[in-house]
Amino acid sequence: MRVLILGGDGYCGWPTALHLSARGHEVAIVDNFLRRQWDHELGCETLTPIRPLHERVEIWRELSGQAIRTFCVDITNYHALADVIVTTRPEAVVHYAEQRAAPYSMIDREHAVFTQVNNVVGTLNLLFALKDLAPDCHLVKLGTMGEYGTPNIDIEEGFLEITHKGRTDVLPFPKQPGSFYHLSKVHDSHNIMFCCRIWGLRSTDLNQGVVYGTMTDEIARHPGLINRFDYDDVFGTVLNRFCVQAAIGVPLTVYGRGGQTRGFLDIRDTVRCVELACLNPPAKGEYRVFNQFTEQFSVGDLAEKVAVAGAHLGVTIEVQHLPNPRVEREEHYYNAVHTRLLDLGLEPHLLSDSLLDSLLNIAIEHRDRVRHDGIFPRVDWRSTHNRQEAKTDAAVPVASGGPPAVHFK
Amino acid sequence: MRVLILGGDGYCGWPTALHLSARGHEVAIVDNFLRRQWDHELGCETLTPIRPLHERVEIWRELSGQAIRTFCVDITNYHALADVIVTTRPEAVVHYAEQRAAPYSMIDREHAVFTQVNNVVGTLNLLFALKDLAPDCHLVKLGTMGEYGTPNIDIEEGFLEITHKGRTDVLPFPKQPGSFYHLSKVHDSHNIMFCCRIWGLRSTDLNQGVVYGTMTDEIARHPGLINRFDYDDVFGTVLNRFCVQAAIGVPLTVYGRGGQTRGFLDIRDTVRCVELACLNPPAKGEYRVFNQFTEQFSVGDLAEKVAVAGAHLGVTIEVQHLPNPRVEREEHYYNAVHTRLLDLGLEPHLLSDSLLDSLLNIAIEHRDRVRHDGIFPRVDWRSTHNRQEAKTDAAVPVASGGPPAVHFK
């Protein structure tokens, strides 16, 4: 299958490209390298020393014999995107090419507007390009479980049968997103659903949970293929961040009470889920939603698990509750259905002691690269001015009204 | 009360400004005059010969003694908007300053992207300006009943109590908008709801139905205050368009079967609803939704009413069913709750024979200004390329795959 991966240089995009290439699909990557630029803006690099994309694909070609074409294109530029669609004639487009960090979108007005315009316009351009140039192509769009928020009812996969005053309909699941980023994904979902309906496009919206891990079978084949591992307060997902905090011997930072519960998945399942979606396309005109996660945990649960795993490795780990920089419920009901990908054959990699050991070991291996001032929350949901001056390691910036100073061991 | 009206030169904004000014409120208008620019783009002016804003407000000042300040500002320019907020210190901001035509948003990719970026960024800028500069100010936002689509259950006012698998929550009403324009309003609603929650802003989202009429008590006071009256296929609302078609003796153009049912209201009720919302602000942090319409009609019902009214005036009126340029249900259940504005004291001007007579008479008075080629649908929802070359009256442009040629009497 010819698959185009938008955002193929990123944390999920790169392992997805390798996974599909390894299975013989004809993979091409589109990326504008903005994610690498944001490392400079935020003053914090990926924990792992990733190579430039052109080196990565060259190493992969030598290892596997599989070529991956790459296009440096910003998909908010319609004509550049359209050229790639015409050139690569994709049967599936996997769309990761969005600003994906909730805290980044909450830095200030400019970052909020950038996030929504970048994400919404990129997706609109893609929808028009598919309609005009590849109307049978399957759009596999990365959404987020965060679109749903934390309702007091079970979360279904995209749609909900509602009976009201004696009448019944199946309607889009009501959305209560928790940041300008999450809002951008809700906007995308509505736009995509509409285009499937009026133009007969086909799309799978993967409402993904929080991803952890960095290693996949393909990435393990060569150190030059190494993937991003973000641990900072802006782009780092919570479990990866906890492992880095454990590795450098600082307390795990739990925001608020830690009862915030979310769906999680191993990055090895991310790539498999996308493959399953591609292999099983929806009908023309169908817009479907898969909830893409494998287990639910609270933030407090995860901190506890990392502390236990650390003890196995002889590391003493402290948990520190910080004032929550986000506006979110800290104790709530959460139960989200996630059966559609299992029905297609997903065999989950559940969070195990050995995975935690492996993650901790990766964090320990690269601990010298950790910037301590990149871990503590600097973006406060209640403030509209969270832009930071770049700091050295000596100073720990904190969010306004945010967490107390942290005692390093 | 100090009220800032964004989009105060437009079809609803101008009569709202006069209505509030007449009641002694301190009114200021922000407008960038894009709506007037679109007349040139589309080759079709308002039926009524409206004056420039600076003349309108001068006439109003002479008549009423009330000054209305005006600011030529595009609210997608944050700093210009912020300056106006600081200068005028509003207690309420009435936000009409959006691209409001579904067909305009469906012309092509550029118009879709423009509509969503313009509307979403303008509203985001306003939310940030209120948070930083006027946190107690009441945002009165014009949404649309079209956000809901046509679900097979009763439409509630913004929120719905849902019981699912034995648990209950009150959640945002699921949205199924029918154009890139309607989608932009759904995006706005989600953004506003979020900002009320995290920042404690207060907002009323007025999900307005289709407005008809052009005259209010204030506008009737002087011909120089005359309001827009759009009848073209892009900006004309259906009842106004039917009256113009009757006036020039061409068939009323019903799209498809005509069973499309919507909420409607008289423009005199628009201005009163906005006043009621302003006079009864929500609590800090509250996001509330009022369904702002007074009666439901199907498009076929309205055509029938205009035909009957025409007969009273001695005009014979034909109804022509055109292939529907939109993708929408043409026969469907529709029942939308609209009690919250009535509870606040709205006394509706229901659609009567005399109102129809008056509308028809206005259309007849200005019939020489009608451009025949501006009435028939030129924008096909199924096409992504609906941009038209400007035409003379001799040629009637039709949407691709659209309606057959029309026989003028």
PDB file of N, CA and C in Angstrom, chain A residues 2 36 40 50 73 79 92 118 125 136 148 164 174 207 238-239 255 275 277 286 311 314 321 333 351 386 388:
ATOM      1  N   ARG A   2       0.454   2.269  -0.751  1.00  0.00           N
ATOM      2  CA  ARG A   2       1.204   3.535  -0.732  1.00  0.00           C
ATOM      3  C   ARG A   2       0.671   4.401   0.400  1.00  0.00           C
ATOM      4  N   ARG A  36      11.279  20.132  15.645  1.00  0.00           N
ATOM      5  CA  ARG A  36      12.686  20.324  16.047  1.00  0.00           C
ATOM      6  C   ARG A  36      12.948  21.791  16.401  1.00  0.00           C
ATOM      7  N   HIS A  40      14.318  24.364  20.209  1.00  0.00           N
ATOM      8  CA  HIS A  40      15.119  25.577  20.400  1.00  0.00           C
ATOM      9  C   HIS A  40      14.311  26.648  21.122  1.00  0.00           C
ATOM     10  N   ILE A  50      18.487  12.282  18.654  1.00  0.00           N
ATOM     11  CA  ILE A  50      17.955  11.838  17.356  1.00  0.00           C
ATOM     12  C   ILE A  50      18.780  12.429  16.213  1.00  0.00           C
ATOM     13  N   VAL A  73       7.662  19.895   3.581  1.00  0.00           N
ATOM     14  CA  VAL A  73       6.484  20.672   3.184  1.00  0.00           C
ATOM     15  C   VAL A  73       5.694  21.044   4.428  1.00  0.00           C
ATOM     16  N   HIS A  79      -0.626  24.341  -1.993  1.00  0.00           N
ATOM     17  CA  HIS A  79      -0.095  23.914  -3.290  1.00  0.00           C
ATOM     18  C   HIS A  79       1.075  22.958  -3.124  1.00  0.00           C
ATOM     19  N   ALA A  92      -3.387   5.674   1.510  1.00  0.00           N
ATOM     20  CA  ALA A  92      -3.727   6.138   2.864  1.00  0.00           C
ATOM     21  C   ALA A  92      -2.808   7.294   3.217  1.00  0.00           C
ATOM     22  N   ASN A 118      -2.822  26.510  12.626  1.00  0.00           N
ATOM     23  CA  ASN A 118      -1.951  25.494  12.026  1.00  0.00           C
ATOM     24  C   ASN A 118      -2.687  24.168  11.868  1.00  0.00           C
ATOM     25  N   ASN A 125      -6.770  21.870   4.344  1.00  0.00           N
ATOM     26  CA  ASN A 125      -6.037  21.723   3.088  1.00  0.00           C
ATOM     27  C   ASN A 125      -5.990  20.263   2.659  1.00  0.00           C
ATOM     28  N   ASP A 136     -10.463   8.576  -3.274  1.00  0.00           N
ATOM     29  CA  ASP A 136     -10.630   7.257  -2.655  1.00  0.00           C
ATOM     30  C   ASP A 136      -9.647   7.004  -1.517  1.00  0.00           C
ATOM     31  N   TYR A 148     -12.712  14.271  24.442  1.00  0.00           N
ATOM     32  CA  TYR A 148     -13.926  13.965  25.210  1.00  0.00           C
ATOM     33  C   TYR A 148     -13.983  14.673  26.565  1.00  0.00           C
ATOM     34  N   HIS A 164     -34.081  10.807  23.970  1.00  0.00           N
ATOM     35  CA  HIS A 164     -34.433  12.072  24.631  1.00  0.00           C
ATOM     36  C   HIS A 164     -35.886  12.378  24.321  1.00  0.00           C
ATOM     37  N   PRO A 174     -20.604  14.163  22.741  1.00  0.00           N
ATOM     38  CA  PRO A 174     -20.327  15.556  23.135  1.00  0.00           C
ATOM     39  C   PRO A 174     -18.875  15.722  23.594  1.00  0.00           C
ATOM     40  N   ASN A 207      -8.698   8.529  18.132  1.00  0.00           N
ATOM     41  CA  ASN A 207      -8.648   9.311  19.366  1.00  0.00           C
ATOM     42  C   ASN A 207      -7.666   8.639  20.304  1.00  0.00           C
ATOM     43  N   VAL A 238       3.375  12.151  30.368  1.00  0.00           N
ATOM     44  CA  VAL A 238       3.581  12.064  31.818  1.00  0.00           C
ATOM     45  C   VAL A 238       4.478  10.898  32.237  1.00  0.00           C
ATOM     46  N   LEU A 239       4.302   9.725  31.659  1.00  0.00           N
ATOM     47  CA  LEU A 239       5.101   8.585  32.118  1.00  0.00           C
ATOM     48  C   LEU A 239       6.564   8.753  31.713  1.00  0.00           C
ATOM     49  N   TYR A 255       0.612  16.717  39.261  1.00  0.00           N
ATOM     50  CA  TYR A 255      -0.131  17.979  39.293  1.00  0.00           C
ATOM     51  C   TYR A 255      -1.413  17.781  40.108  1.00  0.00           C
ATOM     52  N   GLU A 275      -1.400   0.866  11.590  1.00  0.00           N
ATOM     53  CA  GLU A 275      -1.344  -0.170  10.550  1.00  0.00           C
ATOM     54  C   GLU A 275      -2.718  -0.850  10.393  1.00  0.00           C
ATOM     55  N   ALA A 277      -5.646   0.320  11.131  1.00  0.00           N
ATOM     56  CA  ALA A 277      -6.596   1.248  10.498  1.00  0.00           C
ATOM     57  C   ALA A 277      -6.370   1.275   8.988  1.00  0.00           C
ATOM     58  N   GLU A 286     -17.625   7.185   4.839  1.00  0.00           N
ATOM     59  CA  GLU A 286     -17.701   6.830   6.259  1.00  0.00           C
ATOM     60  C   GLU A 286     -16.664   7.608   7.073  1.00  0.00           C
ATOM     61  N   ALA A 311      12.481   1.322  42.835  1.00  0.00           N
ATOM     62  CA  ALA A 311      12.973   0.569  43.992  1.00  0.00           C
ATOM     63  C   ALA A 311      13.643  -0.731  43.541  1.00  0.00           C
ATOM     64  N   GLY A 314      16.982  -0.062  42.584  1.00  0.00           N
ATOM     65  CA  GLY A 314      17.802   0.524  43.649  1.00  0.00           C
ATOM     66  C   GLY A 314      17.754   2.038  43.708  1.00  0.00           C
ATOM     67  N   HIS A 321       3.444  16.459  45.060  1.00  0.00           N
ATOM     68  CA  HIS A 321       2.217  17.030  44.481  1.00  0.00           C
ATOM     69  C   HIS A 321       2.393  18.524  44.323  1.00  0.00           C
ATOM     70  N   TYR A 333     -15.012  10.378  37.500  1.00  0.00           N
ATOM     71  CA  TYR A 333     -15.326   9.113  36.850  1.00  0.00           C
ATOM     72  C   TYR A 333     -14.636   9.075  35.492  1.00  0.00           C
ATOM     73  N   LEU A 351       1.278  -2.092  30.145  1.00  0.00           N
ATOM     74  CA  LEU A 351       2.373  -1.516  30.930  1.00  0.00           C
ATOM     75  C   LEU A 351       2.848  -2.546  31.956  1.00  0.00           C
ATOM     76  N   ASN A 386       2.552  33.109  29.547  1.00  0.00           N
ATOM     77  CA  ASN A 386       3.454  32.090  30.084  1.00  0.00           C
ATOM     78  C   ASN A 386       4.741  31.962  29.288  1.00  0.00           C
ATOM     79  N   GLN A 388       8.447  32.176  28.433  1.00  0.00           N
ATOM     80  CA  GLN A 388       9.588  32.202  29.341  1.00  0.00           C
ATOM     81  C   GLN A 388      10.824  32.716  28.646  1.00  0.00           C
TER      82      GLN A 388
END
